[in-house]
Coordinates of C-alpha atoms in Angstrom, one line a residue:
M1 CA 49.5 162.8 -38.0
V2 CA 50.9 159.6 -36.7
S3 CA 49.0 156.7 -35.0
S4 CA 50.3 155.2 -31.9
D5 CA 51.8 152.3 -34.1
G6 CA 53.9 154.7 -35.9
L7 CA 52.3 154.7 -39.2
P8 CA 50.6 157.8 -40.9
K9 CA 47.3 158.4 -39.7
A10 CA 44.4 159.1 -42.2
E11 CA 42.7 162.4 -41.9
Q12 CA 39.5 162.3 -40.4
L13 CA 36.8 163.5 -42.7
H14 CA 33.2 164.5 -42.3
C15 CA 31.1 162.4 -44.8
L16 CA 27.6 162.8 -46.0
V17 CA 26.0 159.5 -47.4
T18 CA 23.0 160.0 -49.4
G19 CA 21.1 156.6 -50.1
A20 CA 22.1 155.1 -47.0
T21 CA 18.9 153.0 -46.9
G22 CA 19.9 151.3 -50.1
Y23 CA 22.2 148.4 -50.9
I24 CA 25.4 150.1 -51.3
G25 CA 24.9 153.0 -49.0
G26 CA 23.9 150.8 -46.0
R27 CA 27.3 148.9 -46.4
L28 CA 29.4 152.0 -47.1
V29 CA 28.5 153.8 -43.8
P30 CA 30.1 151.1 -41.5
E31 CA 33.2 151.0 -43.8
L32 CA 33.6 154.8 -43.5
L33 CA 33.3 154.6 -39.6
Q34 CA 35.8 151.8 -39.6
A35 CA 38.2 154.1 -41.6
G36 CA 37.9 156.7 -38.9
H37 CA 35.7 159.1 -40.6
R38 CA 32.5 160.9 -39.2
V39 CA 29.3 160.2 -40.9
R40 CA 26.2 161.9 -41.6
C41 CA 23.3 160.2 -43.5
L42 CA 20.6 162.0 -45.4
A43 CA 17.3 160.1 -45.7
R44 CA 13.8 160.7 -46.6
S45 CA 12.7 158.3 -43.8
P46 CA 15.4 158.4 -41.1
G47 CA 13.4 155.8 -39.1
K48 CA 14.6 153.1 -41.7
L49 CA 18.2 153.5 -40.3
R50 CA 17.2 153.2 -36.7
D51 CA 17.8 149.4 -36.3
H52 CA 21.1 149.3 -38.2
P53 CA 24.0 148.2 -35.9
W54 CA 25.8 151.4 -36.7
A55 CA 22.8 153.7 -36.3
G56 CA 24.1 155.2 -32.8
D57 CA 27.5 156.0 -34.5
V58 CA 26.2 158.4 -37.2
E59 CA 24.1 161.5 -37.3
T60 CA 20.9 161.2 -39.5
V61 CA 19.0 163.9 -40.9
R62 CA 15.9 164.0 -42.9
G63 CA 15.6 165.3 -46.4
D64 CA 15.5 164.7 -50.0
V65 CA 18.1 165.3 -52.9
T66 CA 15.5 167.2 -54.9
D67 CA 14.8 169.4 -52.0
A68 CA 17.6 172.3 -52.2
E69 CA 16.8 173.4 -48.7
S70 CA 17.3 170.0 -47.0
V71 CA 20.4 169.2 -49.1
A72 CA 22.0 172.4 -48.0
A73 CA 21.4 171.7 -44.4
A74 CA 22.7 168.1 -44.9
L75 CA 25.9 169.4 -46.6
R76 CA 26.7 172.0 -44.0
G77 CA 30.1 171.2 -42.5
I78 CA 30.6 168.2 -44.8
D79 CA 34.1 167.4 -46.5
V80 CA 33.1 164.6 -48.7
A81 CA 29.7 163.9 -50.0
Y82 CA 28.7 160.5 -51.4
Y83 CA 25.8 160.6 -54.0
L84 CA 24.4 157.0 -54.1
V85 CA 20.8 157.9 -55.4
H86 CA 19.1 156.8 -58.5
A87 CA 15.4 157.1 -59.7
L88 CA 15.9 153.7 -61.2
G89 CA 12.6 152.3 -62.6
A90 CA 10.7 155.3 -61.1
G91 CA 8.6 155.7 -64.4
S92 CA 9.1 157.5 -67.7
G93 CA 10.5 160.7 -66.0
F94 CA 13.2 159.1 -64.0
E95 CA 16.0 160.7 -66.2
D96 CA 14.7 164.1 -65.7
A97 CA 14.3 163.5 -61.9
D98 CA 18.0 162.2 -61.8
R99 CA 19.0 165.4 -63.7
R100 CA 17.4 167.8 -61.5
A101 CA 18.5 166.0 -58.2
A102 CA 22.2 165.9 -59.4
R103 CA 22.3 169.6 -60.3
T104 CA 20.7 170.6 -57.0
F105 CA 23.1 168.4 -55.1
A106 CA 26.1 169.9 -57.1
L107 CA 25.0 173.5 -56.5
Q108 CA 24.4 173.1 -52.8
A109 CA 27.8 171.2 -52.4
H110 CA 29.6 174.0 -53.9
A111 CA 27.7 176.5 -51.8
A112 CA 28.6 174.7 -48.6
G113 CA 32.3 174.3 -49.4
V114 CA 32.3 170.6 -49.9
R115 CA 35.7 169.4 -50.7
R116 CA 34.7 166.4 -53.0
I117 CA 31.7 164.7 -54.3
V118 CA 31.9 160.9 -54.8
Y119 CA 29.4 159.2 -57.2
L120 CA 29.1 155.5 -58.1
G121 CA 27.5 155.3 -61.7
G122 CA 27.5 152.7 -64.4
L123 CA 30.3 151.5 -66.7
T124 CA 29.3 152.6 -70.3
P125 CA 30.1 150.8 -73.5
H126 CA 33.2 152.2 -75.6
Q127 CA 32.6 154.0 -78.9
V128 CA 28.7 153.6 -78.4
P129 CA 26.7 157.0 -78.9
E130 CA 25.1 158.2 -75.6
Q131 CA 21.7 158.2 -77.6
S132 CA 22.0 154.5 -78.2
L133 CA 22.5 153.6 -74.5
S134 CA 19.7 152.3 -72.4
P135 CA 17.9 155.0 -70.4
H136 CA 19.3 153.7 -67.4
L137 CA 23.0 153.9 -68.4
R138 CA 22.3 157.1 -70.2
S139 CA 21.0 158.7 -67.1
R140 CA 24.0 157.6 -65.0
A141 CA 26.3 158.8 -67.5
E142 CA 24.6 162.2 -67.4
V143 CA 24.7 162.5 -63.7
G144 CA 28.3 161.7 -63.5
R145 CA 29.0 164.4 -66.1
I146 CA 27.0 166.9 -64.1
F147 CA 29.1 166.3 -61.1
L148 CA 32.4 166.5 -63.2
E149 CA 31.2 169.8 -64.6
C150 CA 30.5 171.4 -61.3
P151 CA 33.2 173.4 -59.4
V152 CA 33.5 170.7 -56.6
P153 CA 36.2 168.0 -57.5
A154 CA 34.4 164.7 -58.1
T155 CA 35.4 161.2 -58.3
V156 CA 32.9 159.1 -60.6
L157 CA 33.3 155.5 -60.3
R158 CA 31.9 153.3 -63.1
A159 CA 30.9 149.8 -62.4
A160 CA 29.0 147.1 -64.4
V161 CA 27.7 144.1 -62.5
V162 CA 28.2 144.2 -58.8
I163 CA 28.4 140.7 -57.3
G164 CA 27.6 140.6 -53.5
S165 CA 25.0 138.9 -51.2
G166 CA 21.8 140.6 -51.7
S167 CA 22.6 142.6 -54.8
A168 CA 20.1 142.7 -57.7
S169 CA 22.8 141.3 -60.1
F170 CA 23.7 138.6 -58.0
E171 CA 20.2 137.4 -57.0
M172 CA 19.2 137.8 -60.7
L173 CA 22.2 135.4 -61.5
R174 CA 21.6 133.0 -58.7
Y175 CA 17.8 132.6 -59.4
L176 CA 18.2 132.2 -63.0
T177 CA 21.0 129.5 -62.6
E178 CA 19.3 127.7 -59.7
R179 CA 15.8 127.5 -61.0
L180 CA 16.4 126.6 -64.7
P181 CA 18.8 123.8 -65.6
V182 CA 17.7 124.3 -69.3
M183 CA 17.4 127.9 -70.3
I184 CA 16.1 129.6 -73.6
T185 CA 18.0 132.9 -72.9
P186 CA 18.0 136.3 -74.6
S187 CA 21.1 137.0 -76.8
W188 CA 22.5 139.3 -74.3
V189 CA 23.9 136.4 -72.4
R190 CA 26.7 136.4 -75.0
T191 CA 27.6 140.1 -74.2
R192 CA 30.9 140.5 -72.3
T193 CA 30.9 142.3 -69.1
Q194 CA 33.5 142.7 -66.2
P195 CA 31.8 142.0 -62.8
I196 CA 33.1 143.4 -59.6
A197 CA 32.9 142.1 -56.0
V198 CA 30.8 144.4 -53.8
R199 CA 33.7 144.5 -51.2
D200 CA 36.0 146.1 -54.0
V201 CA 33.4 148.8 -54.8
L202 CA 33.3 149.7 -51.2
R203 CA 37.1 149.7 -50.9
Y204 CA 37.4 152.2 -54.0
L205 CA 34.4 154.2 -52.5
V206 CA 36.1 154.6 -49.1
G207 CA 39.5 155.4 -50.7
S208 CA 38.0 158.0 -53.0
A209 CA 37.4 160.3 -50.0
T210 CA 41.1 160.9 -49.5
M211 CA 42.1 161.6 -53.0
P212 CA 44.2 164.8 -53.8
A213 CA 42.3 167.9 -54.5
G214 CA 43.5 167.9 -58.1
V215 CA 41.8 164.8 -59.0
D216 CA 38.6 165.6 -60.9
R217 CA 37.6 162.5 -63.3
A218 CA 35.9 159.2 -63.8
F219 CA 37.4 155.9 -63.1
D220 CA 36.3 152.5 -64.5
I221 CA 36.3 149.9 -61.8
G222 CA 35.9 146.1 -62.3
G223 CA 37.1 142.7 -61.2
P224 CA 40.0 140.8 -62.6
G225 CA 37.8 138.8 -65.1
V226 CA 35.9 139.6 -68.3
L227 CA 33.0 137.2 -68.9
T228 CA 29.9 136.6 -70.7
Y229 CA 26.6 136.3 -68.8
R230 CA 26.5 132.7 -69.9
E231 CA 30.0 132.2 -68.6
M232 CA 28.8 133.8 -65.3
M233 CA 25.9 131.3 -65.0
R234 CA 28.0 128.5 -65.7
R235 CA 30.5 129.3 -63.1
Y236 CA 27.8 130.2 -60.6
A237 CA 26.5 126.6 -61.1
T238 CA 30.0 125.2 -60.5
V239 CA 30.5 127.2 -57.3
A240 CA 27.0 126.6 -55.9
G241 CA 27.5 122.6 -56.6
L242 CA 24.8 122.5 -59.3
R243 CA 24.6 120.2 -62.3
H244 CA 25.8 121.6 -65.6
R245 CA 23.2 124.2 -67.2
L246 CA 22.2 124.0 -70.7
I247 CA 22.0 127.4 -72.0
V248 CA 20.4 128.3 -75.5
P249 CA 20.5 131.9 -76.6
V250 CA 17.7 133.1 -79.1
P251 CA 17.5 136.5 -80.6
V252 CA 13.6 137.0 -80.2
L253 CA 13.7 138.1 -76.5
T254 CA 14.0 141.8 -76.5
P255 CA 15.2 143.5 -73.3
R256 CA 11.7 144.4 -72.4
L257 CA 10.4 140.9 -73.0
S258 CA 13.5 139.3 -71.3
S259 CA 12.9 141.5 -68.2
H260 CA 9.5 140.0 -67.7
W261 CA 11.1 136.6 -68.1
V262 CA 13.5 137.5 -65.3
G263 CA 10.7 138.7 -63.2
L264 CA 8.9 135.5 -63.7
V265 CA 11.8 133.5 -62.7
T266 CA 13.6 135.6 -60.0
P267 CA 12.5 137.8 -57.1
V268 CA 13.7 140.9 -59.0
P269 CA 10.7 142.6 -60.5
A270 CA 10.2 143.5 -64.2
S271 CA 10.6 147.2 -63.4
L272 CA 14.0 146.5 -61.8
A273 CA 15.1 143.9 -64.3
Q274 CA 14.4 145.9 -67.4
P275 CA 17.2 148.7 -66.8
L276 CA 19.6 145.6 -65.6
T277 CA 19.0 143.6 -68.9
E278 CA 19.1 146.6 -71.0
S279 CA 22.5 147.5 -69.8
L280 CA 23.6 144.1 -71.1
R281 CA 23.0 144.9 -74.7
H282 CA 26.4 146.3 -75.2
E283 CA 29.9 145.2 -74.1
V284 CA 30.8 147.0 -70.8
V285 CA 34.5 146.4 -70.0
C286 CA 36.9 148.5 -68.1
R287 CA 39.3 150.7 -70.6
E288 CA 41.6 151.7 -67.6
H289 CA 42.5 150.9 -64.1
D290 CA 44.0 154.3 -63.2
I291 CA 42.4 154.3 -59.8
I292 CA 45.0 152.1 -58.5
R293 CA 47.2 155.3 -58.2
Y294 CA 45.1 156.6 -55.6
V295 CA 43.4 153.4 -54.0
P296 CA 45.9 150.6 -54.1
D297 CA 44.6 147.0 -54.7
P298 CA 45.3 144.4 -52.1
P299 CA 48.2 142.2 -52.5
A300 CA 46.2 139.6 -54.3
G301 CA 44.3 142.2 -56.4
P302 CA 40.6 142.5 -56.8
L303 CA 38.5 139.6 -55.8
P304 CA 38.0 136.9 -58.5
F305 CA 34.5 136.3 -59.7
E306 CA 34.4 132.9 -58.2
E307 CA 35.6 134.1 -54.8
A308 CA 32.9 136.9 -55.0
L309 CA 30.3 134.2 -55.7
A310 CA 31.5 131.9 -52.8
L311 CA 31.5 134.7 -50.4
A312 CA 28.1 135.9 -51.4
L313 CA 26.8 132.5 -51.2
R314 CA 28.2 132.0 -47.8
R315 CA 26.6 135.0 -46.4
V316 CA 23.1 134.0 -47.8
R317 CA 23.5 130.5 -46.1
E318 CA 24.7 131.9 -42.7
A319 CA 21.8 134.6 -43.0
Q320 CA 24.4 137.5 -42.7
V321 CA 23.2 139.7 -45.6
A322 CA 23.8 143.2 -44.5
T323 CA 21.6 144.9 -47.1
R324 CA 19.7 143.8 -50.1
W325 CA 18.6 145.2 -53.4
S326 CA 15.2 145.7 -51.9
S327 CA 16.4 147.6 -48.9
A328 CA 15.4 150.7 -50.9
A329 CA 11.7 151.3 -51.3
A330 CA 10.3 149.7 -54.5
P331 CA 9.6 152.4 -57.3
G332 CA 6.0 153.7 -56.9
A333 CA 5.4 152.0 -53.6
P334 CA 3.5 154.2 -51.0
S335 CA 5.6 155.8 -48.4
D336 CA 2.9 157.5 -46.3
P337 CA 3.2 156.9 -42.5
L338 CA 0.3 155.2 -41.0
P339 CA -2.2 157.6 -39.7
T340 CA -2.1 157.1 -36.0
D341 CA -4.7 159.6 -35.0
P342 CA -7.9 157.6 -34.3
G343 CA -9.8 160.6 -35.6
W344 CA -7.9 160.9 -38.6
A345 CA -9.5 163.2 -41.1
G346 CA -7.7 162.0 -44.2
G347 CA -10.8 160.1 -45.4
S348 CA -12.2 156.6 -45.2
L349 CA -10.0 154.1 -43.3
Y350 CA -11.3 150.5 -43.5
R351 CA -10.3 148.0 -40.8
D352 CA -10.2 144.3 -40.2
E353 CA -9.5 143.7 -36.5
R354 CA -9.1 140.3 -34.8
Q355 CA -7.8 139.1 -31.3
V356 CA -7.2 135.7 -30.3
P357 CA -6.0 134.2 -26.8
V358 CA -2.7 132.3 -26.9
D359 CA -1.8 129.3 -24.9
A360 CA 2.0 130.3 -25.0
S361 CA 4.2 132.9 -23.6
P362 CA 4.5 136.4 -25.1
Q363 CA 8.2 135.4 -26.1
A364 CA 6.9 132.3 -28.0
L365 CA 4.3 134.4 -29.9
W366 CA 6.7 137.1 -30.7
K367 CA 9.2 134.5 -32.3
V368 CA 6.4 133.6 -34.6
V369 CA 5.3 137.0 -35.2
E370 CA 8.9 138.3 -36.1
G371 CA 9.7 135.2 -38.2
I372 CA 6.6 135.7 -40.6
G373 CA 7.1 135.8 -44.3
G374 CA 9.8 134.5 -46.5
D375 CA 10.3 130.7 -46.4
N376 CA 8.0 130.6 -43.3
G377 CA 5.1 131.7 -45.1
W378 CA 2.1 133.8 -43.8
Y379 CA 0.2 131.3 -41.7
S380 CA -2.9 131.7 -44.1
F381 CA -4.4 130.3 -47.1
P382 CA -1.3 129.8 -49.2
L383 CA -2.9 129.7 -52.5
A384 CA -4.6 133.2 -51.8
W385 CA -1.3 134.6 -51.0
A386 CA 0.4 133.1 -54.0
V387 CA -2.4 134.3 -56.4
R388 CA -2.0 137.9 -54.8
G389 CA 1.8 137.8 -55.4
W390 CA 1.3 136.7 -59.2
L391 CA -1.3 139.4 -59.8
D392 CA 1.1 141.9 -58.3
R393 CA 3.9 140.8 -60.6
F394 CA 1.7 140.6 -63.5
V395 CA 0.9 144.4 -63.1
G396 CA 4.5 145.4 -62.5
G397 CA 4.7 145.2 -58.8
V398 CA 7.3 143.5 -56.6
G399 CA 5.3 140.2 -56.0
L400 CA 5.6 137.9 -53.1
R401 CA 9.2 136.6 -53.7
R402 CA 11.4 139.2 -52.2
G403 CA 11.6 137.1 -49.1
R404 CA 13.5 138.3 -46.0
R405 CA 16.9 139.7 -45.4
D406 CA 17.2 137.5 -42.2
A407 CA 15.2 134.4 -41.4
E408 CA 14.8 135.3 -37.7
R409 CA 15.2 139.1 -37.3
L410 CA 13.7 142.1 -38.7
R411 CA 14.3 145.8 -38.5
V412 CA 12.6 148.9 -39.7
G413 CA 12.9 149.3 -43.5
D414 CA 13.4 145.7 -44.2
S415 CA 11.3 144.4 -47.3
L416 CA 9.3 141.4 -46.4
D417 CA 7.8 139.7 -49.5
F418 CA 5.4 142.5 -50.8
W419 CA 5.4 144.3 -47.5
R420 CA 7.9 146.6 -45.8
V421 CA 8.7 146.8 -42.0
E422 CA 7.4 150.4 -41.0
E423 CA 7.6 149.8 -37.3
I424 CA 8.9 147.4 -34.9
E425 CA 8.8 147.3 -31.1
P426 CA 10.4 144.1 -30.1
G427 CA 8.2 141.7 -28.2
R428 CA 4.9 143.9 -28.6
L429 CA 4.3 145.2 -32.4
L430 CA 5.2 144.6 -35.8
R431 CA 3.7 146.9 -38.3
L432 CA 4.0 146.3 -42.1
R433 CA 3.2 148.6 -45.1
A434 CA 2.1 147.1 -48.3
E435 CA 4.2 147.7 -51.3
M436 CA 2.0 145.8 -53.8
R437 CA 0.0 147.6 -56.4
L438 CA -3.2 148.8 -54.7
P439 CA -5.8 151.6 -55.3
G440 CA -4.8 152.9 -52.0
L441 CA -2.6 152.5 -48.8
A442 CA -2.4 149.4 -46.6
W443 CA -1.0 148.4 -43.4
L444 CA -1.0 145.1 -41.3
D445 CA -0.4 145.4 -37.5
M446 CA 0.4 142.5 -35.4
Y447 CA 0.5 142.9 -31.7
V448 CA 1.7 140.6 -28.6
E449 CA -0.2 141.6 -25.6
T450 CA -1.3 140.4 -22.1
D451 CA -4.8 140.9 -20.7
A452 CA -5.8 141.9 -17.2
E453 CA -5.4 138.4 -15.9
G454 CA -1.9 138.1 -17.4
R455 CA -2.6 135.7 -20.3
T456 CA -1.2 136.2 -23.7
R457 CA -3.3 137.7 -26.5
Y458 CA -2.6 138.3 -30.2
R459 CA -4.0 141.1 -31.9
Q460 CA -4.2 141.8 -35.6
R461 CA -5.3 144.8 -37.4
A462 CA -5.4 145.3 -41.3
L463 CA -6.0 149.0 -42.6
F464 CA -6.8 150.3 -45.8
H465 CA -7.2 153.8 -47.0
P466 CA -8.9 153.7 -50.4
R467 CA -7.8 156.0 -53.3
G468 CA -10.9 157.0 -55.2
L469 CA -14.0 154.9 -56.2
L470 CA -11.6 152.2 -57.4
G471 CA -10.2 151.8 -54.0
H472 CA -13.5 151.5 -52.3
A473 CA -14.6 148.9 -54.8
Y474 CA -11.3 147.0 -54.2
W475 CA -12.0 146.8 -50.4
W476 CA -15.5 145.7 -50.7
S477 CA -14.6 143.1 -53.4
V478 CA -12.0 141.2 -51.2
S479 CA -13.7 141.8 -47.8
P480 CA -15.6 138.4 -48.2
F481 CA -12.3 136.6 -48.4
H482 CA -10.9 138.4 -45.0
A483 CA -12.2 135.6 -42.7
V484 CA -10.2 133.1 -44.6
V485 CA -7.3 135.1 -45.2
F486 CA -6.8 137.3 -42.0
G487 CA -9.0 134.9 -39.7
G488 CA -6.9 132.0 -40.8
M489 CA -3.8 133.9 -40.2
A490 CA -4.6 134.9 -36.7
R491 CA -5.7 131.4 -35.7
N492 CA -2.6 129.8 -37.3
I493 CA 0.0 132.2 -35.8
T494 CA -1.5 131.5 -32.2
Q495 CA -1.4 127.8 -32.9
A496 CA 2.2 128.0 -34.1
A497 CA 3.2 129.8 -31.1
A498 CA 1.6 127.2 -28.8
R499 CA 3.2 124.4 -30.8
G500 CA 6.6 126.3 -30.4
M501 CA 6.0 126.6 -26.7
N502 CA 5.2 122.8 -26.3
A503 CA 8.2 122.0 -28.2
S504 CA 10.4 124.0 -26.0
K505 CA 9.2 122.4 -22.9
N506 CA 9.6 118.9 -24.2
T507 CA 13.1 119.7 -25.2
S508 CA 14.1 121.1 -21.8
R509 CA 13.0 118.0 -20.0
P510 CA 15.7 115.6 -18.8
S511 CA 16.1 112.8 -21.4
R512 CA 15.3 109.2 -20.3
S513 CA 16.6 107.5 -23.5
R514 CA 19.5 105.4 -23.6
R515 CA 22.9 106.7 -24.0
P516 CA 23.8 107.0 -27.7
R517 CA 26.1 104.2 -29.0
S518 CA 29.5 105.4 -30.2
R519 CA 30.1 105.6 -33.9
S520 CA 32.4 103.2 -35.5
R521 CA 32.8 105.1 -38.8
S522 CA 35.0 107.9 -39.1
T523 CA 34.1 111.2 -41.0
D524 CA 35.9 113.8 -42.7
G525 CA 33.8 116.6 -40.9
P526 CA 30.4 117.4 -39.3
A527 CA 27.6 116.2 -41.1
G528 CA 26.2 118.6 -43.6
A529 CA 29.4 120.6 -43.7
D530 CA 29.4 123.4 -46.2
P531 CA 32.7 123.5 -48.2
I532 CA 32.3 127.3 -48.7
R533 CA 32.0 128.2 -45.1
G534 CA 35.7 128.1 -44.6
R535 CA 36.5 130.6 -47.0
D536 CA 36.0 134.4 -46.8

């Protein structure tokens, strides 16, 4: 086929993307669409994809990679199947779960006549016995082997540290470097690794779809530089304009201990930090670059480490982070939808409901509601929220520091500190589901309403479905503090909306101040200009 400009036109393929709610999957979908392919997404909770910019351009089906029936339905009519699912940090049985899911997917792909499976795994160290690898790396290697041994041709891409805005590896590097000018670090900071920019990972993934039928193998993918983690931290400090960091490696911090250290300093919880740090015990460097035969590099080659950092930082500063490591649900977090039936027969459902009149427009109130969390806080007793976050991290939860993907806008599936957006009706409802460690399920609803007389009203509802006796005990033990936490929250949200409304009115009035005097001093650019902004 030839396109209108006379160049060969790539074949349009029908691609299935699993893990589309995750970090890589959520970025791969628009890249496949841009390449001219049709895309179907398999998701356990399709609603999480509803608010993505590309949602209307793809087909979304409900299913789980461990369920053969739903996988078979999702693979029907598919040419290329992307497998981007891992049971990372999902407890001691995650290796078995990964194994069973991969075998189910491979079997159903063969039955459906799929032409290729593309899998993104981890780069493994050379000449290290598989039993000596971390469980995380060992499981990824096994999944890759399962796909290579099945009848369907497979492309297995193996990457080490992925650098991009919102990636777990980038945020771990970022927060360790920014928050600790002097670091007593684990010995693994001296281990060599080969980081790769997320845009190069996506380029290899998209290019893998059109590999010749006879290609059935694994490829190492990495950036142009081989660095130790200590060098990466120092280079990050340079790119971010920070002072020189003093880094002192010590041998006493095991991967398990250092994962708690990472969890204390960064937003990445220990449950996710542990497999990441364990993977740094051994040197992981590419042994070949054969993929260039099938997916050519751009003229300048793969993106250098410093440029990948600069691009990621720019995306963060401009609030243009498409997906984050927390896009996927936290391991062990509840996923049950809110029981909307008032007569729900699932057991006790405790409630804390409050409503407050607001001296502001519904639009001003909604702006405050949608902007909650992250750097804006929770409009309540800060120490109480902070303590709850510390306690959650202490017991292995996500804590309060995941923040927001975007400072102003939310979409279904976004993580929001230790909550996740379960439903959003712009201008009316924000529903959050708790992902902290709890003996039960919890939700927080925030409504923007108008009463019979047209006045704005804020309504807030906290719900808790206890699990066992411990769940009931938990609710009654914290209920005395609800007046301070939830009552203060409702009151402060409405006051913030009123202040925002008044500020908007004041700025819209004609100014009576004198004309500003012209500046006599020349400048090299706008005040506060970011030297990274001009680079992409």
